[in-house]
PDB file of C-alpha atoms and ligand atoms in Angstrom:
ATOM      1  CA  MET A   1      13.815  26.565  33.292  1.00 40.00           C
ATOM      2  CA  ALA A   2      15.707  28.325  30.550  1.00 43.00           C
ATOM      3  CA  LYS A   3      15.592  31.529  32.535  1.00 44.00           C
ATOM      4  CA  ALA A   4      16.925  29.918  35.699  1.00 42.00           C
ATOM      5  CA  TYR A   5      19.749  28.447  33.666  1.00 46.00           C
ATOM      6  CA  LEU A   6      20.633  31.824  32.204  1.00 45.00           C
ATOM      7  CA  CYS A   7      20.738  33.360  35.637  1.00 44.00           C
ATOM      8  CA  SER A   8      23.320  30.853  36.801  1.00 50.00           C
ATOM      9  CA  VAL A   9      25.688  31.491  33.907  1.00 77.00           C
ATOM     10  CA  ILE A  10      28.820  33.313  34.977  1.00 89.00           C
ATOM     11  CA  ASP A  11      30.134  36.106  32.815  1.00 94.00           C
ATOM     12  CA  PHE A  12      33.663  36.390  31.515  1.00 96.00           C
ATOM     13  CA  LEU A  13      35.580  38.873  33.631  1.00 96.00           C
ATOM     14  CA  ASP A  14      38.104  40.997  31.737  1.00 97.00           C
ATOM     15  CA  ILE A  15      39.936  42.811  34.507  1.00 97.00           C
ATOM     16  CA  HIS A  16      41.837  45.203  32.276  1.00 97.00           C
ATOM     17  CA  THR A  17      40.872  46.512  28.871  1.00 96.00           C
ATOM     18  CA  HIS A  18      41.198  49.728  26.910  1.00 92.00           C
ATOM     19  CA  GLN A  19      38.151  48.987  24.800  1.00 91.00           C
ATOM     20  CA  ALA A  20      35.088  51.001  25.712  1.00 88.00           C
ATOM     21  CA  ALA A  21      32.573  48.651  24.051  1.00 88.00           C
ATOM     22  CA  VAL A  22      30.237  46.762  26.366  1.00 87.00           C
ATOM     23  CA  LYS A  23      29.868  43.139  25.226  1.00 90.00           C
ATOM     24  CA  PRO A  24      27.122  40.725  26.271  1.00 92.00           C
ATOM     25  CA  GLY A  25      28.302  38.029  28.625  1.00 94.00           C
ATOM     26  CA  VAL A  26      31.455  39.947  29.494  1.00 95.00           C
ATOM     27  CA  ILE A  27      32.126  42.137  32.501  1.00 94.00           C
ATOM     28  CA  SER A  28      35.016  44.255  31.384  1.00 95.00           C
ATOM     29  CA  ILE A  29      36.782  46.821  33.504  1.00 95.00           C
ATOM     30  CA  GLU A  30      37.854  49.610  31.225  1.00 94.00           C
ATOM     31  CA  SER A  31      41.103  51.220  32.283  1.00 93.00           C
ATOM     32  CA  LEU A  32      41.284  54.984  31.951  1.00 91.00           C
ATOM     33  CA  SER A  33      44.261  57.199  32.511  1.00 87.00           C
ATOM     34  CA  LEU A  34      43.294  60.395  34.179  1.00 81.00           C
ATOM     35  CA  THR A  35      43.842  63.299  31.828  1.00 69.00           C
ATOM     36  CA  ASN A  36      41.584  66.307  31.651  1.00 59.00           C
ATOM     37  CA  ASP A  37      39.810  64.954  28.551  1.00 59.00           C
ATOM     38  CA  ILE A  38      38.900  61.702  30.188  1.00 64.00           C
ATOM     39  CA  PHE A  39      37.971  63.512  33.359  1.00 63.00           C
ATOM     40  CA  LEU A  40      35.169  65.212  31.469  1.00 63.00           C
ATOM     41  CA  ALA A  41      33.895  61.979  29.956  1.00 73.00           C
ATOM     42  CA  MET A  42      34.345  59.650  32.897  1.00 82.00           C
ATOM     43  CA  PRO A  43      31.691  56.895  32.774  1.00 86.00           C
ATOM     44  CA  LYS A  44      29.437  56.853  35.813  1.00 88.00           C
ATOM     45  CA  LYS A  45      27.939  53.350  35.593  1.00 90.00           C
ATOM     46  CA  LYS A  46      30.095  50.768  33.833  1.00 92.00           C
ATOM     47  CA  PRO A  47      32.971  49.242  35.828  1.00 94.00           C
ATOM     48  CA  ILE A  48      36.229  51.095  35.295  1.00 94.00           C
ATOM     49  CA  SER A  49      39.646  51.553  36.766  1.00 95.00           C
ATOM     50  CA  ILE A  50      41.208  54.998  36.862  1.00 95.00           C
ATOM     51  CA  GLY A  51      44.664  56.156  37.685  1.00 95.00           C
ATOM     52  CA  LEU A  52      47.692  58.086  36.557  1.00 95.00           C
ATOM     53  CA  HIS A  53      49.486  55.949  33.970  1.00 94.00           C
ATOM     54  CA  PRO A  54      53.294  56.235  34.249  1.00 95.00           C
ATOM     55  CA  TRP A  55      53.538  57.135  30.552  1.00 93.00           C
ATOM     56  CA  PHE A  56      51.403  60.258  30.988  1.00 92.00           C
ATOM     57  CA  ALA A  57      51.753  61.259  34.630  1.00 93.00           C
ATOM     58  CA  SER A  58      54.070  64.091  35.557  1.00 93.00           C
ATOM     59  CA  VAL A  59      55.174  65.477  38.887  1.00 95.00           C
ATOM     60  CA  ASP A  60      54.322  68.980  37.648  1.00 94.00           C
ATOM     61  CA  LYS A  61      50.649  68.131  37.374  1.00 92.00           C
ATOM     62  CA  LEU A  62      50.557  65.647  40.229  1.00 94.00           C
ATOM     63  CA  GLU A  63      48.844  67.821  42.774  1.00 94.00           C
ATOM     64  CA  LEU A  64      46.001  68.774  40.458  1.00 91.00           C
ATOM     65  CA  GLN A  65      45.567  65.300  38.998  1.00 91.00           C
ATOM     66  CA  MET A  66      45.561  63.674  42.438  1.00 94.00           C
ATOM     67  CA  LYS A  67      42.849  66.127  43.434  1.00 92.00           C
ATOM     68  CA  TYR A  68      40.669  64.918  40.516  1.00 91.00           C
ATOM     69  CA  LEU A  69      41.573  61.309  41.092  1.00 94.00           C
ATOM     70  CA  THR A  70      40.741  61.500  44.790  1.00 95.00           C
ATOM     71  CA  VAL A  71      37.230  62.691  43.977  1.00 92.00           C
ATOM     72  CA  LEU A  72      36.573  60.381  41.017  1.00 92.00           C
ATOM     73  CA  ALA A  73      38.032  57.249  42.553  1.00 94.00           C
ATOM     74  CA  ARG A  74      35.261  57.291  45.159  1.00 95.00           C
ATOM     75  CA  GLN A  75      32.645  56.588  42.473  1.00 93.00           C
ATOM     76  CA  GLU A  76      31.043  53.220  43.042  1.00 93.00           C
ATOM     77  CA  ASN A  77      31.857  52.037  39.509  1.00 94.00           C
ATOM     78  CA  VAL A  78      35.608  52.579  40.029  1.00 95.00           C
ATOM     79  CA  LYS A  79      36.642  49.051  40.912  1.00 95.00           C
ATOM     80  CA  LEU A  80      40.406  49.395  40.894  1.00 96.00           C
ATOM     81  CA  ILE A  81      42.928  52.218  41.121  1.00 97.00           C
ATOM     82  CA  GLY A  82      45.225  52.307  38.094  1.00 96.00           C
ATOM     83  CA  GLU A  83      46.692  51.430  35.869  1.00 95.00           C
ATOM     84  CA  CYS A  84      49.536  53.025  37.670  1.00 97.00           C
ATOM     85  CA  GLY A  85      53.062  51.844  38.113  1.00 98.00           C
ATOM     86  CA  LEU A  86      56.652  52.017  36.976  1.00 98.00           C
ATOM     87  CA  ASP A  87      58.161  51.919  33.491  1.00 97.00           C
ATOM     88  CA  SER A  88      61.872  52.053  32.719  1.00 97.00           C
ATOM     89  CA  LEU A  89      61.300  52.879  29.026  1.00 97.00           C
ATOM     90  CA  LYS A  90      58.768  55.702  29.156  1.00 96.00           C
ATOM     91  CA  GLY A  91      57.639  58.515  31.424  1.00 95.00           C
ATOM     92  CA  GLU A  92      59.383  60.484  34.133  1.00 96.00           C
ATOM     93  CA  LYS A  93      62.596  59.502  35.924  1.00 97.00           C
ATOM     94  CA  ILE A  94      62.187  56.637  38.351  1.00 97.00           C
ATOM     95  CA  GLU A  95      62.240  58.766  41.523  1.00 97.00           C
ATOM     96  CA  ASN A  96      59.283  60.748  40.208  1.00 98.00           C
ATOM     97  CA  GLN A  97      57.423  57.651  39.042  1.00 98.00           C
ATOM     98  CA  ILE A  98      57.789  56.205  42.540  1.00 98.00           C
ATOM     99  CA  LEU A  99      56.441  59.410  44.064  1.00 98.00           C
ATOM    100  CA  ILE A 100      53.418  59.358  41.718  1.00 97.00           C
ATOM    101  CA  LEU A 101      52.775  55.707  42.459  1.00 98.00           C
ATOM    102  CA  GLU A 102      53.094  56.195  46.236  1.00 98.00           C
ATOM    103  CA  GLN A 103      50.289  58.726  46.234  1.00 98.00           C
ATOM    104  CA  GLN A 104      48.021  56.380  44.302  1.00 98.00           C
ATOM    105  CA  ILE A 105      48.823  53.534  46.697  1.00 98.00           C
ATOM    106  CA  ALA A 106      47.877  55.817  49.591  1.00 98.00           C
ATOM    107  CA  LEU A 107      44.583  56.631  47.871  1.00 98.00           C
ATOM    108  CA  ALA A 108      43.825  52.966  47.153  1.00 97.00           C
ATOM    109  CA  GLU A 109      44.383  52.178  50.831  1.00 96.00           C
ATOM    110  CA  GLU A 110      42.222  55.069  51.941  1.00 96.00           C
ATOM    111  CA  LEU A 111      39.381  53.882  49.703  1.00 95.00           C
ATOM    112  CA  ASN A 112      40.065  50.193  50.276  1.00 94.00           C
ATOM    113  CA  LYS A 113      40.231  49.433  46.555  1.00 96.00           C
ATOM    114  CA  PRO A 114      42.758  47.142  44.828  1.00 97.00           C
ATOM    115  CA  LEU A 115      45.482  48.494  42.558  1.00 98.00           C
ATOM    116  CA  ILE A 116      46.017  47.499  38.945  1.00 98.00           C
ATOM    117  CA  LEU A 117      49.678  47.921  38.074  1.00 98.00           C
ATOM    118  CA  HIS A 118      51.698  48.505  34.944  1.00 97.00           C
ATOM    119  CA  CYS A 119      55.327  47.488  35.312  1.00 98.00           C
ATOM    120  CA  VAL A 120      58.067  47.446  32.701  1.00 97.00           C
ATOM    121  CA  ARG A 121      61.560  46.430  33.876  1.00 97.00           C
ATOM    122  CA  ARG A 122      61.044  47.915  37.305  1.00 98.00           C
ATOM    123  CA  PHE A 123      60.014  44.835  39.243  1.00 98.00           C
ATOM    124  CA  THR A 124      62.810  45.175  41.819  1.00 98.00           C
ATOM    125  CA  GLU A 125      61.695  48.710  42.614  1.00 98.00           C
ATOM    126  CA  LEU A 126      58.039  47.644  42.702  1.00 98.00           C
ATOM    127  CA  ILE A 127      58.705  44.837  45.186  1.00 98.00           C
ATOM    128  CA  ALA A 128      60.805  47.204  47.323  1.00 98.00           C
ATOM    129  CA  LEU A 129      58.026  49.788  47.328  1.00 98.00           C
ATOM    130  CA  LYS A 130      55.381  47.256  48.363  1.00 98.00           C
ATOM    131  CA  THR A 131      57.604  46.042  51.182  1.00 98.00           C
ATOM    132  CA  ARG A 132      58.567  49.529  52.352  1.00 98.00           C
ATOM    133  CA  LEU A 133      54.979  50.779  52.464  1.00 98.00           C
ATOM    134  CA  ASN A 134      53.603  47.464  53.710  1.00 97.00           C
ATOM    135  CA  VAL A 135      50.721  47.807  51.237  1.00 96.00           C
ATOM    136  CA  TYR A 136      47.677  45.870  52.359  1.00 93.00           C
ATOM    137  CA  VAL A 137      45.282  46.357  49.444  1.00 96.00           C
ATOM    138  CA  PRO A 138      45.679  43.742  46.691  1.00 97.00           C
ATOM    139  CA  MET A 139      48.207  44.699  44.012  1.00 98.00           C
ATOM    140  CA  VAL A 140      47.405  43.129  40.645  1.00 98.00           C
ATOM    141  CA  ILE A 141      50.157  43.293  38.012  1.00 98.00           C
ATOM    142  CA  HIS A 142      48.429  43.439  34.671  1.00 97.00           C
ATOM    143  CA  GLY A 143      49.644  41.864  31.429  1.00 97.00           C
ATOM    144  CA  PHE A 144      52.315  39.723  33.034  1.00 97.00           C
ATOM    145  CA  ASN A 145      54.375  38.283  30.177  1.00 95.00           C
ATOM    146  CA  LYS A 146      57.803  37.684  31.722  1.00 96.00           C
ATOM    147  CA  ASN A 147      59.423  34.424  32.789  1.00 96.00           C
ATOM    148  CA  GLU A 148      58.132  31.901  35.273  1.00 96.00           C
ATOM    149  CA  GLU A 149      60.804  32.673  37.900  1.00 97.00           C
ATOM    150  CA  LEU A 150      59.929  36.365  38.020  1.00 98.00           C
ATOM    151  CA  GLY A 151      56.238  35.467  38.208  1.00 97.00           C
ATOM    152  CA  LYS A 152      56.861  33.193  41.159  1.00 97.00           C
ATOM    153  CA  GLN A 153      58.968  35.840  42.851  1.00 98.00           C
ATOM    154  CA  LEU A 154      56.147  38.363  42.507  1.00 98.00           C
ATOM    155  CA  ILE A 155      53.532  35.917  43.792  1.00 98.00           C
ATOM    156  CA  GLY A 156      55.878  35.099  46.704  1.00 98.00           C
ATOM    157  CA  ASN A 157      55.908  38.794  47.509  1.00 98.00           C
ATOM    158  CA  GLY A 158      52.135  38.917  47.643  1.00 97.00           C
ATOM    159  CA  PHE A 159      51.371  40.330  44.201  1.00 98.00           C
ATOM    160  CA  LEU A 160      48.520  38.965  42.088  1.00 98.00           C
ATOM    161  CA  LEU A 161      49.038  38.485  38.359  1.00 98.00           C
ATOM    162  CA  SER A 162      46.735  39.135  35.435  1.00 98.00           C
ATOM    163  CA  PHE A 163      47.511  37.500  32.094  1.00 98.00           C
ATOM    164  CA  GLY A 164      46.538  38.465  28.577  1.00 97.00           C
ATOM    165  CA  ALA A 165      47.404  37.330  25.063  1.00 96.00           C
ATOM    166  CA  SER A 166      50.706  35.813  26.227  1.00 95.00           C
ATOM    167  CA  VAL A 167      48.817  32.719  27.502  1.00 96.00           C
ATOM    168  CA  LEU A 168      48.229  31.833  23.851  1.00 95.00           C
ATOM    169  CA  LYS A 169      51.974  31.275  23.337  1.00 94.00           C
ATOM    170  CA  GLU A 170      52.719  27.719  24.247  1.00 88.00           C
ATOM    171  CA  ASN A 171      56.020  28.123  26.063  1.00 91.00           C
ATOM    172  CA  SER A 172      55.492  31.560  27.548  1.00 95.00           C
ATOM    173  CA  GLY A 173      56.123  32.201  31.222  1.00 95.00           C
ATOM    174  CA  ALA A 174      52.435  33.025  31.520  1.00 96.00           C
ATOM    175  CA  ALA A 175      51.356  29.658  30.092  1.00 95.00           C
ATOM    176  CA  LYS A 176      53.785  27.807  32.390  1.00 96.00           C
ATOM    177  CA  LEU A 177      52.763  29.761  35.483  1.00 97.00           C
ATOM    178  CA  ILE A 178      49.060  29.304  34.915  1.00 96.00           C
ATOM    179  CA  LYS A 179      49.327  25.527  34.899  1.00 95.00           C
ATOM    180  CA  ASP A 180      49.635  25.334  38.696  1.00 94.00           C
ATOM    181  CA  LEU A 181      48.176  28.677  39.647  1.00 97.00           C
ATOM    182  CA  ASP A 182      44.652  29.251  40.917  1.00 96.00           C
ATOM    183  CA  CYS A 183      44.700  32.857  42.025  1.00 96.00           C
ATOM    184  CA  PHE A 184      45.056  34.994  38.882  1.00 98.00           C
ATOM    185  CA  PHE A 185      43.056  37.214  36.529  1.00 98.00           C
ATOM    186  CA  LEU A 186      42.628  37.470  32.764  1.00 98.00           C
ATOM    187  CA  GLU A 187      42.492  40.489  30.510  1.00 98.00           C
ATOM    188  CA  THR A 188      42.541  41.733  26.922  1.00 97.00           C
ATOM    189  CA  ASP A 189      44.385  45.044  27.556  1.00 96.00           C
ATOM    190  CA  ASP A 190      44.813  46.676  24.123  1.00 93.00           C
ATOM    191  CA  SER A 191      44.923  43.414  22.202  1.00 93.00           C
ATOM    192  CA  GLN A 192      42.523  42.476  19.390  1.00 92.00           C
ATOM    193  CA  ILE A 193      42.169  38.995  20.863  1.00 95.00           C
ATOM    194  CA  THR A 194      38.856  38.433  22.625  1.00 96.00           C
ATOM    195  CA  ILE A 195      38.525  37.542  26.298  1.00 97.00           C
ATOM    196  CA  GLN A 196      36.780  34.314  25.197  1.00 97.00           C
ATOM    197  CA  GLU A 197      39.914  33.232  23.298  1.00 97.00           C
ATOM    198  CA  ILE A 198      42.025  33.897  26.380  1.00 98.00           C
ATOM    199  CA  TYR A 199      39.700  31.884  28.630  1.00 98.00           C
ATOM    200  CA  ASN A 200      39.681  29.059  26.051  1.00 97.00           C
ATOM    201  CA  ALA A 201      43.479  28.930  26.020  1.00 97.00           C
ATOM    202  CA  VAL A 202      43.624  28.859  29.821  1.00 98.00           C
ATOM    203  CA  ALA A 203      41.015  26.099  29.999  1.00 97.00           C
ATOM    204  CA  GLU A 204      43.141  24.076  27.618  1.00 97.00           C
ATOM    205  CA  ILE A 205      46.331  24.664  29.625  1.00 97.00           C
ATOM    206  CA  LYS A 206      44.622  23.749  32.894  1.00 97.00           C
ATOM    207  CA  ASN A 207      42.775  20.859  31.304  1.00 96.00           C
ATOM    208  CA  CYS A 208      39.335  21.993  32.451  1.00 96.00           C
ATOM    209  CA  THR A 209      36.244  23.672  31.045  1.00 96.00           C
ATOM    210  CA  VAL A 210      35.776  27.350  30.269  1.00 96.00           C
ATOM    211  CA  ASP A 211      32.949  27.416  32.819  1.00 96.00           C
ATOM    212  CA  GLU A 212      35.358  26.217  35.484  1.00 96.00           C
ATOM    213  CA  ILE A 213      37.772  29.012  34.571  1.00 97.00           C
ATOM    214  CA  LYS A 214      34.931  31.516  34.728  1.00 96.00           C
ATOM    215  CA  ALA A 215      33.981  30.273  38.194  1.00 96.00           C
ATOM    216  CA  LEU A 216      37.612  30.386  39.330  1.00 96.00           C
ATOM    217  CA  ILE A 217      38.174  33.948  38.112  1.00 96.00           C
ATOM    218  CA  PHE A 218      34.921  35.111  39.608  1.00 94.00           C
ATOM    219  CA  ALA A 219      35.847  33.547  42.949  1.00 94.00           C
ATOM    220  CA  ASN A 220      39.243  35.274  42.738  1.00 95.00           C
ATOM    221  CA  TRP A 221      37.511  38.571  42.139  1.00 94.00           C
ATOM    222  CA  LYS A 222      35.277  38.006  45.135  1.00 92.00           C
ATOM    223  CA  LYS A 223      38.300  37.139  47.244  1.00 90.00           C
ATOM    224  CA  LEU A 224      39.603  40.652  46.692  1.00 85.00           C
ATOM    225  CA  ASN A 225      36.502  41.349  48.741  1.00 66.00           C
ATOM    226  CA  LEU A 226      36.939  45.057  48.954  1.00 62.00           C
ATOM    227  CA  THR A 227      34.218  46.563  46.808  1.00 53.00           C
ATOM    228  CA  PRO A 228      30.883  45.191  45.595  1.00 48.00           C
ATOM    229  CA  ASN A 229      30.848  42.975  42.494  1.00 48.00           C
ATOM    230  CA  PRO A 230      31.666  44.632  39.170  1.00 51.00           C
TER     231      PRO A 230
HETATM  232 ZN1   ZN B   1      46.694  48.656  29.825  1.00 51.36          ZN
END
């Protein structure tokens, strides 16, 4: 009886974290930026996402790093491509960042894996890129913490959003958006807050139980329906 019950319990899904620790009851997808160091230590079993982060990627090394990424991204435990994306405050000039992102989008489509995106003040360019390339794999924007209007605009353009610690702030765009949203993901990113605290906050906002949020997030993950379960 107890065993059957345990089997039916759904884990917390943390779609984007930089913590390597494996925690009981949590499926976390560790996000790794592809540098040579990480290349050597790339986990083979636990679910991960890998990509060229816009802070560290450079056009100079693009050819070589895409070569590595193309091989590694095929690993079964690589669930998402990224984080990759655009950042107006750090990294290469925007034209180069777009070029680097385009290649990763092409790889994600070739492998039929969703993308996990980092975007800082480049949402107009990101929407334009998605439209221009007519990207068909799911594009999940991680750590969305901007206003409700921008969130709705992104959802209207077919992006999926993942929320982190910002849901804990009562009047944040994330907290407002989540109220009426069913298709979204949750994450810890580099925060010290636990994924349980984030799920608790969302359950409170949506006036339901944590188990219902777990079921919802898990169903959303399955809806991506591209690769086997994490
Ligand atoms: Zn991150």
